[in-house]
mmCIF file of C-alpha atoms and ligand atoms in Angstrom:
data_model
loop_
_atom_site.group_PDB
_atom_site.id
_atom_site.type_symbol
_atom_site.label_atom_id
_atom_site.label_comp_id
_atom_site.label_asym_id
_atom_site.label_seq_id
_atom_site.Cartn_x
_atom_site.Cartn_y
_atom_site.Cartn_z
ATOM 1 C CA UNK J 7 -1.053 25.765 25.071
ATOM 2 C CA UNK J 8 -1.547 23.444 28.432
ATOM 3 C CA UNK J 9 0.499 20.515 29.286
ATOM 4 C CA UNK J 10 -1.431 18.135 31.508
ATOM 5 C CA UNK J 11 0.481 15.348 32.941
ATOM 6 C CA UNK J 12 -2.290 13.597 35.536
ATOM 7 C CA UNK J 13 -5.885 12.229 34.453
ATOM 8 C CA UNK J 14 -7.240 14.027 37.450
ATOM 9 C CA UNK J 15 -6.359 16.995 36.130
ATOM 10 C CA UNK J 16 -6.789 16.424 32.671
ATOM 11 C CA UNK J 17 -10.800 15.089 33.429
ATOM 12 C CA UNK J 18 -11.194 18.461 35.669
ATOM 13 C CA UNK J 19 -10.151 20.413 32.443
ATOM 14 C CA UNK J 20 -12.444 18.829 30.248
ATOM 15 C CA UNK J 21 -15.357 18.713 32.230
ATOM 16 C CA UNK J 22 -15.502 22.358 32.637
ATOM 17 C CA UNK J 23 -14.923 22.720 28.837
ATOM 18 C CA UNK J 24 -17.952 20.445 28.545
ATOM 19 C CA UNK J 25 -20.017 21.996 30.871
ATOM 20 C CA UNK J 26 -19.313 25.472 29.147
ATOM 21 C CA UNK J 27 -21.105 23.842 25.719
ATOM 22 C CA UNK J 28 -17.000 23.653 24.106
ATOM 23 C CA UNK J 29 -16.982 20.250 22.052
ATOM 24 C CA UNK J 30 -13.330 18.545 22.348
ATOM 25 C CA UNK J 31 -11.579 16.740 19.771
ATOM 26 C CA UNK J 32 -9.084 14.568 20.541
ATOM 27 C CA UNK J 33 -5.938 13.341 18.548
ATOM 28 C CA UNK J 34 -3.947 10.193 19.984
ATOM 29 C CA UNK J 35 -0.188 9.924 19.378
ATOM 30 C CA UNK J 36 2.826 8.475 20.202
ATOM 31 C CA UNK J 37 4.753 11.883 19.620
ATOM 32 C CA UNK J 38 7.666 12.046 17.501
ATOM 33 C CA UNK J 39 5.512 13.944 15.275
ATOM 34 C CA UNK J 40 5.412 14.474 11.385
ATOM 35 C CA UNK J 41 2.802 15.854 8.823
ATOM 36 C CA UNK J 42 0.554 12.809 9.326
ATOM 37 C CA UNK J 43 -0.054 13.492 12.859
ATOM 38 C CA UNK J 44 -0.548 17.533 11.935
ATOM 39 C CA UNK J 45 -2.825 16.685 9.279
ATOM 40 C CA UNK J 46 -5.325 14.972 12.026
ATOM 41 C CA UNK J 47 -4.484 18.180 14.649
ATOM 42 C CA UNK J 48 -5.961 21.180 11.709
ATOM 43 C CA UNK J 49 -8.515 18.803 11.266
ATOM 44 C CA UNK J 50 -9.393 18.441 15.002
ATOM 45 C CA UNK J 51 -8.878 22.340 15.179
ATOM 46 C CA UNK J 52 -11.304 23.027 12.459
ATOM 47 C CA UNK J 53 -14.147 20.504 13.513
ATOM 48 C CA UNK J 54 -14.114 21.334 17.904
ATOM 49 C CA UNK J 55 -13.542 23.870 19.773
ATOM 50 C CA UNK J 56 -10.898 22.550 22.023
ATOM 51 C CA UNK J 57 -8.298 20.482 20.560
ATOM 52 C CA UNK J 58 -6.397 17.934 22.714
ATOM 53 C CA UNK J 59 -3.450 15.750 21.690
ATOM 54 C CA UNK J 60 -2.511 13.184 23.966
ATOM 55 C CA UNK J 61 1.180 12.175 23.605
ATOM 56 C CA UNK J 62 2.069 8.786 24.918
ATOM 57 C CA UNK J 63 4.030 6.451 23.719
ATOM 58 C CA UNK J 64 1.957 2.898 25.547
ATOM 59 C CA UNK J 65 4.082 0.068 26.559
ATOM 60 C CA UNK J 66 1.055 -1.721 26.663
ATOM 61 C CA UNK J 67 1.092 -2.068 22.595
ATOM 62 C CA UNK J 68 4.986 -3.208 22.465
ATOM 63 C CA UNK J 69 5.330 -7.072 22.082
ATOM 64 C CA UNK J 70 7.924 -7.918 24.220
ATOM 65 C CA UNK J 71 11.088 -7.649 21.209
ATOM 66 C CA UNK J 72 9.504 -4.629 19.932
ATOM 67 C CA UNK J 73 10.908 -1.471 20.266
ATOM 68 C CA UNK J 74 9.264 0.300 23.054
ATOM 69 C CA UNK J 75 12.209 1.792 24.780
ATOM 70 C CA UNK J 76 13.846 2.657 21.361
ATOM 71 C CA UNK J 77 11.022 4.276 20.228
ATOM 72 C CA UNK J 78 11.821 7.968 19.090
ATOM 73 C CA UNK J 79 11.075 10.665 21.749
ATOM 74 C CA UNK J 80 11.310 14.377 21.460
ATOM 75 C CA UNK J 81 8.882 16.305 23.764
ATOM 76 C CA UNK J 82 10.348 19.724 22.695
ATOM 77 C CA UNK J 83 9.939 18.788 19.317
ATOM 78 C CA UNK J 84 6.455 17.879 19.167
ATOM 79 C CA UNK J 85 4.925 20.390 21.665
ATOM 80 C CA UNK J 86 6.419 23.278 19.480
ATOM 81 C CA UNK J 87 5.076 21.659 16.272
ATOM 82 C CA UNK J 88 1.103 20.716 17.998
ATOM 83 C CA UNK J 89 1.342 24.583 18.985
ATOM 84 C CA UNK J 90 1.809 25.603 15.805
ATOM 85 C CA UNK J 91 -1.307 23.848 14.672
ATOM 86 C CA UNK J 92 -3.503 25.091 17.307
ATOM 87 C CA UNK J 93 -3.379 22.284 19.873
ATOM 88 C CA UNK J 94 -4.522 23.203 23.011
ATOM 89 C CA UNK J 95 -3.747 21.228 25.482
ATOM 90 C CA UNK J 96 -1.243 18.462 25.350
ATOM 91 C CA UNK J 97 -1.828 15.422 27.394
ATOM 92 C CA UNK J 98 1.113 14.159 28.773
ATOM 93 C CA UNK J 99 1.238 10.979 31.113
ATOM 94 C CA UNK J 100 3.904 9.181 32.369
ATOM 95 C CA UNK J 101 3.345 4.649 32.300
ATOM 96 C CA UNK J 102 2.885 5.301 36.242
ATOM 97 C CA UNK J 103 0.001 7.943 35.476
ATOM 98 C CA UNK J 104 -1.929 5.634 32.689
ATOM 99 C CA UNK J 105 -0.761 1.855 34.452
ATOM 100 C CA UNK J 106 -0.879 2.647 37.998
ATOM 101 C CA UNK J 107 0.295 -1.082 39.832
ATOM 102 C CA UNK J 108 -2.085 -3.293 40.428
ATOM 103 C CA UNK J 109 -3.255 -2.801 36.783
ATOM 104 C CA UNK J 110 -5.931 -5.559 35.820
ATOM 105 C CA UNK J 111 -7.993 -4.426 33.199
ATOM 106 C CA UNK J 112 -8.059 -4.615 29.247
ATOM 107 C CA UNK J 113 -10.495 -4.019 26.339
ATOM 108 C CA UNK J 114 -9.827 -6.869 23.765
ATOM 109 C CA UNK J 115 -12.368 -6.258 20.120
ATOM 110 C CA UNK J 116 -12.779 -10.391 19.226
ATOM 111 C CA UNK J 117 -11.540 -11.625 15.618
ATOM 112 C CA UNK J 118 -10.951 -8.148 14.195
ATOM 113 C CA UNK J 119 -7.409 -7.693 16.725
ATOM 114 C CA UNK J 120 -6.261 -11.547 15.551
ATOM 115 C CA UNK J 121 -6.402 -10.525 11.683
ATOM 116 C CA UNK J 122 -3.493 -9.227 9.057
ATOM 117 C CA UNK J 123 -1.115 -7.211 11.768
ATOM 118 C CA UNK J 124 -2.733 -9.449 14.680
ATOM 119 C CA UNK J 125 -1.133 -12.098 13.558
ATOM 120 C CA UNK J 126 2.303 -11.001 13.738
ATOM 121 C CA UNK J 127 1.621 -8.652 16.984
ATOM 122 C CA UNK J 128 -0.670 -10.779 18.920
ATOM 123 C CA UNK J 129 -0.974 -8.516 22.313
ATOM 124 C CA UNK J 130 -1.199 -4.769 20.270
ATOM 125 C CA UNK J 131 -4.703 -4.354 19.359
ATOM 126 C CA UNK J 132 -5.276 -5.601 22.940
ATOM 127 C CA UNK J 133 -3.129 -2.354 24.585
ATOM 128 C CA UNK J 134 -4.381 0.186 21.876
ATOM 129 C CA UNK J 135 -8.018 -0.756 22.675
ATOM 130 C CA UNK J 136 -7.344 -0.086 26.299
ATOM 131 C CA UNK J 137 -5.193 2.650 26.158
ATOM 132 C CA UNK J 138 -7.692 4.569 23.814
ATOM 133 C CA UNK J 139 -10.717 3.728 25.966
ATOM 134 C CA UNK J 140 -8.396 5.267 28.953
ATOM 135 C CA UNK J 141 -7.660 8.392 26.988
ATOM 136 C CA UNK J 142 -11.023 8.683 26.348
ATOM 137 C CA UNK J 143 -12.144 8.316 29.939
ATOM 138 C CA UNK J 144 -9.061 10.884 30.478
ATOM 139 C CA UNK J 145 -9.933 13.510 27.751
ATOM 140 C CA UNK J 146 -13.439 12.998 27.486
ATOM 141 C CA UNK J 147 -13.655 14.222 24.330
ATOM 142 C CA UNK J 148 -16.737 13.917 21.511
ATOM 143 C CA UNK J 149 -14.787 13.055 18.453
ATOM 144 C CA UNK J 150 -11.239 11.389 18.411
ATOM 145 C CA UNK J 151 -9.278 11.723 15.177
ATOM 146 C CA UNK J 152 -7.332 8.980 13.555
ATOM 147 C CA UNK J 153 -5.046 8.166 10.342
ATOM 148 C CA UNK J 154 -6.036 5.949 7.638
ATOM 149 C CA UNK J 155 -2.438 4.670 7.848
ATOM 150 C CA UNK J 156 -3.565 2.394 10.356
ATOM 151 C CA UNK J 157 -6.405 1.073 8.918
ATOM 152 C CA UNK J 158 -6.904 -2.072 11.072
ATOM 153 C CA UNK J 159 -7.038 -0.183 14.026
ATOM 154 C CA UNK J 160 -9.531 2.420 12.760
ATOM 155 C CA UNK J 161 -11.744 -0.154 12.283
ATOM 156 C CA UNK J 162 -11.313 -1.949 15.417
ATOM 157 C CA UNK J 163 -11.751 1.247 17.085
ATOM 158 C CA UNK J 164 -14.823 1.894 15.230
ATOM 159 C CA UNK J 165 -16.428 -1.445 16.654
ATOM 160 C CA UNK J 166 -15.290 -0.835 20.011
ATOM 161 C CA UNK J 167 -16.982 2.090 20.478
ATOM 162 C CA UNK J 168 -19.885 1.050 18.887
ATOM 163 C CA UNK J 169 -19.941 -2.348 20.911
ATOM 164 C CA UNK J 170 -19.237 -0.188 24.213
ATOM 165 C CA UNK J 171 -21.591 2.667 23.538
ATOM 166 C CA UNK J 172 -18.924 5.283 24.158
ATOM 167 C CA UNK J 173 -20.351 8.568 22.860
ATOM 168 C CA UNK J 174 -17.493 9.555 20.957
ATOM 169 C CA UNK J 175 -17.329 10.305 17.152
ATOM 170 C CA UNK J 176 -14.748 8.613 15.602
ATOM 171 C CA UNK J 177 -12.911 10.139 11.790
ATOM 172 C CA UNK J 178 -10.220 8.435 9.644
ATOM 173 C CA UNK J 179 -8.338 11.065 7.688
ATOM 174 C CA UNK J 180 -6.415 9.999 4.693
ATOM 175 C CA UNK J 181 -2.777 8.649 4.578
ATOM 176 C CA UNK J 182 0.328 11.363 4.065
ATOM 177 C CA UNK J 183 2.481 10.336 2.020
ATOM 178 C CA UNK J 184 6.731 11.481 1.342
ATOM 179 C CA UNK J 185 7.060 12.992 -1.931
ATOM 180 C CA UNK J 186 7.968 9.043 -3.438
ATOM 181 C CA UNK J 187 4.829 7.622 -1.950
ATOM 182 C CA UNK J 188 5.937 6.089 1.314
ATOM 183 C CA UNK J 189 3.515 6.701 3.766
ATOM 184 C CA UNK J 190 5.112 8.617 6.688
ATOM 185 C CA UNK J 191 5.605 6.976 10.027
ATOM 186 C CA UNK J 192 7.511 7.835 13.212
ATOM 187 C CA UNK J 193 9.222 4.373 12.509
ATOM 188 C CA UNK J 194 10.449 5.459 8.804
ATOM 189 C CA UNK J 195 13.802 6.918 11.033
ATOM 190 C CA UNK J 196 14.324 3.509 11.787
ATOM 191 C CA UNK J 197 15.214 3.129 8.059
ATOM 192 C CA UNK J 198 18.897 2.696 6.781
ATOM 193 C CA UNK J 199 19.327 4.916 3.302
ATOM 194 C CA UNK J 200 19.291 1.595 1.041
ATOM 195 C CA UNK J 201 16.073 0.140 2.937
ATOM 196 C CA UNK J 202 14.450 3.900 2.900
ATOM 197 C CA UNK J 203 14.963 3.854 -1.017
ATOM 198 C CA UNK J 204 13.674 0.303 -1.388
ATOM 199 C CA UNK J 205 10.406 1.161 0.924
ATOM 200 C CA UNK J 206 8.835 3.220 -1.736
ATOM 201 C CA UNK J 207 7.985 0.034 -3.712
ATOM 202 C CA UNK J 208 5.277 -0.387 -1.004
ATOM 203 C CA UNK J 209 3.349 2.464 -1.977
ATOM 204 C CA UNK J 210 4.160 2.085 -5.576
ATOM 205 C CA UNK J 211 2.830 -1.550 -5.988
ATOM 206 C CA UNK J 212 -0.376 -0.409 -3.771
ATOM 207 C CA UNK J 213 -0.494 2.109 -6.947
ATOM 208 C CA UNK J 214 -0.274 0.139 -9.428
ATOM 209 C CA UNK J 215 -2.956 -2.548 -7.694
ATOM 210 C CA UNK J 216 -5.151 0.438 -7.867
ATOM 211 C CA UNK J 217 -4.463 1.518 -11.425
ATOM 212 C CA UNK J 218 -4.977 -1.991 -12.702
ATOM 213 C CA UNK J 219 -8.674 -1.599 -10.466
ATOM 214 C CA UNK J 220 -9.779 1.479 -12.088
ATOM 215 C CA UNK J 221 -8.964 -0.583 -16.047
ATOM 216 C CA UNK J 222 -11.296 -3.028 -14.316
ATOM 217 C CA UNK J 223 -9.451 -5.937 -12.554
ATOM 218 C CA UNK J 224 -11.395 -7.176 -9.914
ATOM 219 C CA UNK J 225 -10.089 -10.429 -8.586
ATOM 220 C CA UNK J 226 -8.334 -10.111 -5.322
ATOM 221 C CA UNK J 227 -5.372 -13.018 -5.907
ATOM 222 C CA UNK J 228 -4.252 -10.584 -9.066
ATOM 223 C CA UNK J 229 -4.556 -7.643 -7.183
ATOM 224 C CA UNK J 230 -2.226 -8.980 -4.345
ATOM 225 C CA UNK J 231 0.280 -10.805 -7.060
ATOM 226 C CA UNK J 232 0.582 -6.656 -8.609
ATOM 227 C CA UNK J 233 1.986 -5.865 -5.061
ATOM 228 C CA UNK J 234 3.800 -8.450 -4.513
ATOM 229 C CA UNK J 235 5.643 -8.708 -7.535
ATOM 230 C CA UNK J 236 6.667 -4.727 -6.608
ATOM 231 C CA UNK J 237 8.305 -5.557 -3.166
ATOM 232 C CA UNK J 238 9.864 -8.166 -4.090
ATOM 233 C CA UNK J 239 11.646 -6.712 -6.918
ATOM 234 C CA UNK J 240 12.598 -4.400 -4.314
ATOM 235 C CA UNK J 241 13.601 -6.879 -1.932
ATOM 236 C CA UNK J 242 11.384 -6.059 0.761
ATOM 237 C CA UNK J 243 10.058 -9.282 2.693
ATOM 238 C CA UNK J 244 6.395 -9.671 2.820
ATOM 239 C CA UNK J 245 4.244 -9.968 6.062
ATOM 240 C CA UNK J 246 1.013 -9.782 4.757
ATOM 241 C CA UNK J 247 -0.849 -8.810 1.554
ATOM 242 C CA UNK J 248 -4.578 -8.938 1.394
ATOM 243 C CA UNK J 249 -7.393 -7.519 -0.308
ATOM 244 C CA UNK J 250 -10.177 -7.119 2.538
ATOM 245 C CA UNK J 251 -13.538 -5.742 3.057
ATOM 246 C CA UNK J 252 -12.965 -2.294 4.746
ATOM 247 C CA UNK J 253 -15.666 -3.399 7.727
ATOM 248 C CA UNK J 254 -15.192 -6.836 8.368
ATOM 249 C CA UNK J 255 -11.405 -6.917 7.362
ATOM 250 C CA UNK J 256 -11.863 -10.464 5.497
ATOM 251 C CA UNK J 257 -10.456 -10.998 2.464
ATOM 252 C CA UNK J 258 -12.166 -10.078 -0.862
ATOM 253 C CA UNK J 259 -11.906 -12.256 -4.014
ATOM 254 C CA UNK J 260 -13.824 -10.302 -5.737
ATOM 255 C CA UNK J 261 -13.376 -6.893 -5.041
ATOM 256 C CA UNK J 262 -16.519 -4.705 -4.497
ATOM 257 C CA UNK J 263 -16.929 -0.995 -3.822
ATOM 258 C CA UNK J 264 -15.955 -1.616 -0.136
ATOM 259 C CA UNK J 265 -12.531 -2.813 -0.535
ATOM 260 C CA UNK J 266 -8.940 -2.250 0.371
ATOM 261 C CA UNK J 267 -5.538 -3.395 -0.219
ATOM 262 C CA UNK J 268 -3.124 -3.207 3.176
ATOM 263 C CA UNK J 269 0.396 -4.519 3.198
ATOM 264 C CA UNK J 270 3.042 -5.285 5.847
ATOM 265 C CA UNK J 271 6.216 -5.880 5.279
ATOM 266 C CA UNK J 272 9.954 -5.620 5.944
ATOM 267 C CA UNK J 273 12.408 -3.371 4.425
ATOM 268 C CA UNK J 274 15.724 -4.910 6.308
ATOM 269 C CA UNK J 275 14.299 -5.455 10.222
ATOM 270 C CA UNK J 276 11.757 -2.202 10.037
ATOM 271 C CA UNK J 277 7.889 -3.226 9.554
ATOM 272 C CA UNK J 278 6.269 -1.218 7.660
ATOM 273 C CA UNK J 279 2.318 -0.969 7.156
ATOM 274 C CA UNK J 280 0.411 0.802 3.800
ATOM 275 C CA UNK J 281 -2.693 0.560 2.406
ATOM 276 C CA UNK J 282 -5.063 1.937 -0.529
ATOM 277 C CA UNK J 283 -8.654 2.118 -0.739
ATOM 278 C CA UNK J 284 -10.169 -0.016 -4.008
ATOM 279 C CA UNK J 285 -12.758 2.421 -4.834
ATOM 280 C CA UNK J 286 -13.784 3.069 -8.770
ATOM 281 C CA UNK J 287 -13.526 6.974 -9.725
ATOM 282 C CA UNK J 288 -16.140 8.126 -11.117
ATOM 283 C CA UNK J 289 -15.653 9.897 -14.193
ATOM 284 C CA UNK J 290 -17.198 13.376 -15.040
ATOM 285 C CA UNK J 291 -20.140 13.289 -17.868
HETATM 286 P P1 AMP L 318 1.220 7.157 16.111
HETATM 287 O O1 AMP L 318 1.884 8.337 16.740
HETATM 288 O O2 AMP L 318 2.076 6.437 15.115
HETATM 289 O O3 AMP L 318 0.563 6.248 17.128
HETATM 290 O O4 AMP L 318 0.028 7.733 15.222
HETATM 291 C C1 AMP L 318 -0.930 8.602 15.778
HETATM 292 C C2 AMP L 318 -2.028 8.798 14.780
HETATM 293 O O5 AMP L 318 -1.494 9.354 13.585
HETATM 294 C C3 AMP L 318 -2.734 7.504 14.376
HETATM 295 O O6 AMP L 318 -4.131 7.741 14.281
HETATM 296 C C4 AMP L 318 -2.126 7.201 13.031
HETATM 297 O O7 AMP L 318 -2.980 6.440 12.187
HETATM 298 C C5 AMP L 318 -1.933 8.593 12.474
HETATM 299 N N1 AMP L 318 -0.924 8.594 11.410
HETATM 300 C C6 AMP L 318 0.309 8.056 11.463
HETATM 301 N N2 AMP L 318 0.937 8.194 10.275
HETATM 302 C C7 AMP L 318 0.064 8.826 9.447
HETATM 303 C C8 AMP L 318 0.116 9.248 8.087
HETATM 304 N N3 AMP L 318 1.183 9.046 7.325
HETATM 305 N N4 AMP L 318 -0.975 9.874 7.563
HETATM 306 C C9 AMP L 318 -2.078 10.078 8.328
HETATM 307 N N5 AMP L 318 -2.183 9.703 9.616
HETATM 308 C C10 AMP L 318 -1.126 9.087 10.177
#
């Protein structure tokens, strides 16, 4: 396995991959890796032939009391866990590499980056759009893999590149979840025991919201109240609960067979995001 720290080098790398007829797949992350992020790397093994994860952890996504400087690093860590699932070639800029001073530039996807998570983190869809679209450039590979977990920014990711004609194939893979349902994040270590304990009420209302779906309840408001009624038993504080359309991201009242249910919210002073699709299941004749 490579570790490439400059885009000079990195864009040398892949170009002669490309120009040998080797497809790349690339897999963004902020390291401090767990089965979530693995789960995207065997899928980028098994669909390219060179598989890239970039490893960055972008200041340009931090509002300015987030937690960019406390956010968990462990280099040795990770590169000994994307080797064992047949990463390649690890991509590994430093802030000077990717924001070289002057830097002036930013990609910013319209309405989609204000919604649900937008409205609480004004600034982050803005650095995610632009430090994807510079990995890209970077990496240059044809299909970038991403997690479900974030759902918002799959989408906005999806209409970027389709707005900017960027030939690169993008893939959500579903969300992994801990064995009680909480959907596993680099953040989660963040977690005091109590709060960790209480965070599985997330998932489990987002359960039960889907449950009451499949027995047929379709109206958004009672889908939300199911949720809401779980995390606050649990004494989680709410950010957001919505039931949206999976493209445009606005709110369903009546859910249809493109819908989702995505939740923020606080277990003590640690955000945590969620989400489950509203789909009906078809049942075997
Ligand atoms: P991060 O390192 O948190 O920036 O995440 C890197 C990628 O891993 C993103 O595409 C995330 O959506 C994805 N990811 C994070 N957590 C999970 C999870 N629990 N299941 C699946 N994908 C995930």
């Amino acid at each position: 396995m490579k570790i490439i720290k400059t885009v000079h080098e990195m864009q040398e790398f892949s170009l002669a991959q490309r120009t040998g007829g080797k497809t790349i797949s690339l897999v963004p992350t902020m390291g401090y890796l767990h089965e979530g992020h693995i789960s995207l790397l065997r899928e980028g093994k098994n669909r390219g032939d060179v598989l890239v994860m970039s490893l960055f952890v972008n200041p340009m996504q931090f509002g300015p009391k987030e937690d960019f400087s406390k956010y968990p690093r462990d280099f040795d860590r990770d590169s000994g866990l994307a080797k064992s699932a047949g990463t390649d070639v690890i991509f590994y800029p430093d802030v000077q590499e990717m924001y070289p001073e002057p830097f002036k530039t930013s990609v910013y996807v319209a309405e989609l980056s204000g919604m649900l998570c937008g409205k609480t983190r004004p600034e982050h869809f803005k650095g995610v759009t632009t430090v994807v679209m510079k990995l890209f450039n970077a990496v240059l590979p044809q299909r970038a893999i991403f997690g479900e977990k974030d759902f918002q920014q799959l989408v906005i990711l999806r209409q970027m590149v389709k707005d900017l004609n960027m030939p690169v194939e993008i893939l959500g893979m579903p969300i992994i979840r801990e064995p009680d349902g909480l959907a596993m994040s680099s953040r989660n270590t963040y977690l005091t025991m109590d709060d960790r304990r209480r965070a599985s009420s997330i998932s489990k209302g987002l359960l039960n919201a889907t449950e009451a779906f499949q027995k047929g309840l379709k109206d958004g408001k009672a889908l939300q109240g199911i949720v809401r009624s779980d995390i606050q038993a649990a004494g989680l504080k709410e950010d957001y609960i919505e039931v949206v359309n999976e493209k445009t991201l606005k709110p369903a009242d009546v859910v249809s067979d493109t819908a989702r249910i995505v939740v923020a919210a606080y277990a003590g002073n640690v955000r945590l995001i969620d989400n489950m699709p509203l789909k009906k299941i078809k049942k075997k004749k």
